[in-house]
Coordinates of C-alpha atoms in Angstrom, one line a residue:
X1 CA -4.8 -0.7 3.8
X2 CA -2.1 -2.0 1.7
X3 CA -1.2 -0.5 -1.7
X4 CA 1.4 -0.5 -4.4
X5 CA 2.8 2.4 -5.2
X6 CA 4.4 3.0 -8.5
X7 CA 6.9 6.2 -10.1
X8 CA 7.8 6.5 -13.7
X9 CA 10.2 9.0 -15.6
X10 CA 11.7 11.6 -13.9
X11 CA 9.7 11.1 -10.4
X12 CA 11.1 7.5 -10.4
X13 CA 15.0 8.5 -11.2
X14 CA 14.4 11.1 -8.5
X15 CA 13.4 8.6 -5.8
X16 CA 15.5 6.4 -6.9
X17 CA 12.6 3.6 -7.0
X18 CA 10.7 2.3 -9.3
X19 CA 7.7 0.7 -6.8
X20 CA 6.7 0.3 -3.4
X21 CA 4.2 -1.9 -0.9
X22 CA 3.1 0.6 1.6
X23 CA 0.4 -0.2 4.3
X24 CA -1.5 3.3 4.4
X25 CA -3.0 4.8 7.9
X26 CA -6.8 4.4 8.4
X27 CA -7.7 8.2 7.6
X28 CA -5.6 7.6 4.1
X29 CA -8.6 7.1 1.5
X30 CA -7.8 9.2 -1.6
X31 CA -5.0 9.5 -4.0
X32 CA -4.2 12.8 -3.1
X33 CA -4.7 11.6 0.6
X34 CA -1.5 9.0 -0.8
X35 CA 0.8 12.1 -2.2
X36 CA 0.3 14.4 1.1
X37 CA 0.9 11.0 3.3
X38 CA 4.3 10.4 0.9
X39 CA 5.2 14.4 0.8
X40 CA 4.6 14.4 4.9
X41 CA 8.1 11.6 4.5
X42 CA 10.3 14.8 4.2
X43 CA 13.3 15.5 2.3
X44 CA 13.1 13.8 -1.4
X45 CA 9.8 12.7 -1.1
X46 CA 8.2 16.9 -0.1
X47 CA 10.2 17.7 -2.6
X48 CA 9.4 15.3 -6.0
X49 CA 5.8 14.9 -4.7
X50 CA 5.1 18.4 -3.4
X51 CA 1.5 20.1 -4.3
X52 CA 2.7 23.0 -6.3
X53 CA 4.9 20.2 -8.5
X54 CA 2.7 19.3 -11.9
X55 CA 2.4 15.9 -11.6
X56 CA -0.6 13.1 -13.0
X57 CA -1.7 10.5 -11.1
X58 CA -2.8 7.2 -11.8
X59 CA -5.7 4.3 -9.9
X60 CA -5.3 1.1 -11.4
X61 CA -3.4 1.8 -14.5
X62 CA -6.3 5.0 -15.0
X63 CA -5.6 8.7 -15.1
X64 CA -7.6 9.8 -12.4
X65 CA -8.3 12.9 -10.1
X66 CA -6.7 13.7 -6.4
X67 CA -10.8 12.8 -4.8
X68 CA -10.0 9.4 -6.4
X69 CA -11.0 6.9 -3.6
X70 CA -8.1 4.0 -3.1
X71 CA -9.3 0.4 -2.2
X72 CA -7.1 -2.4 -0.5
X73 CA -4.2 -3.6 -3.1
X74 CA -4.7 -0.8 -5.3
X75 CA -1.9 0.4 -7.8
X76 CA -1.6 4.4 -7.2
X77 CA 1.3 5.8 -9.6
X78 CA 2.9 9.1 -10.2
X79 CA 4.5 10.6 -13.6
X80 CA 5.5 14.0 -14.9
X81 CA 2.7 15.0 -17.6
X82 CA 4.0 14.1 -20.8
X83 CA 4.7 16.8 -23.6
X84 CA 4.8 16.0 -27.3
X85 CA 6.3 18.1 -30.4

């Protein structure tokens, strides 16, 4: 399945990317099936995307959960939660 991939704030300046076309293995199907896949990359990618790291996630420009399914050229984007004062 191919997806695009997309990193904002302080997840993006830490990957040093802004987006990415990935093609995901077959037993890939959730958004939180999309951050273990990127986390299982190693180095800078375990460490920005790792699971104890508060992070929100995104389907097609929606907030959505980790049991979010993912469809063939989805958007799936990652961003520190936002504080406000």
């Amino acid at each position: 399945m191919n997806i695009q991939l997309r990193f904002f704030a302080s997840v993006r300046e830490n990957l040093g990317m802004s987006e990415q076309k990935v093609v995901l293995p077959e037993d890939v199907g959730t958004v939180g099936e999309v951050r273990a896949w990127l986390v299982a990359r190693g180095d800078v990618w375990a460490e920005v995307l790792a699971p104890g790291r508060a992070l929100r996630m995104a389907y097609n420009q929606q907030m959505c959960e980790p049991d979010t399914r993912i469809s063939e050229g989805a958007e799936v984007a990652f961003f520190p939660p936002v504080t406000g004062g």
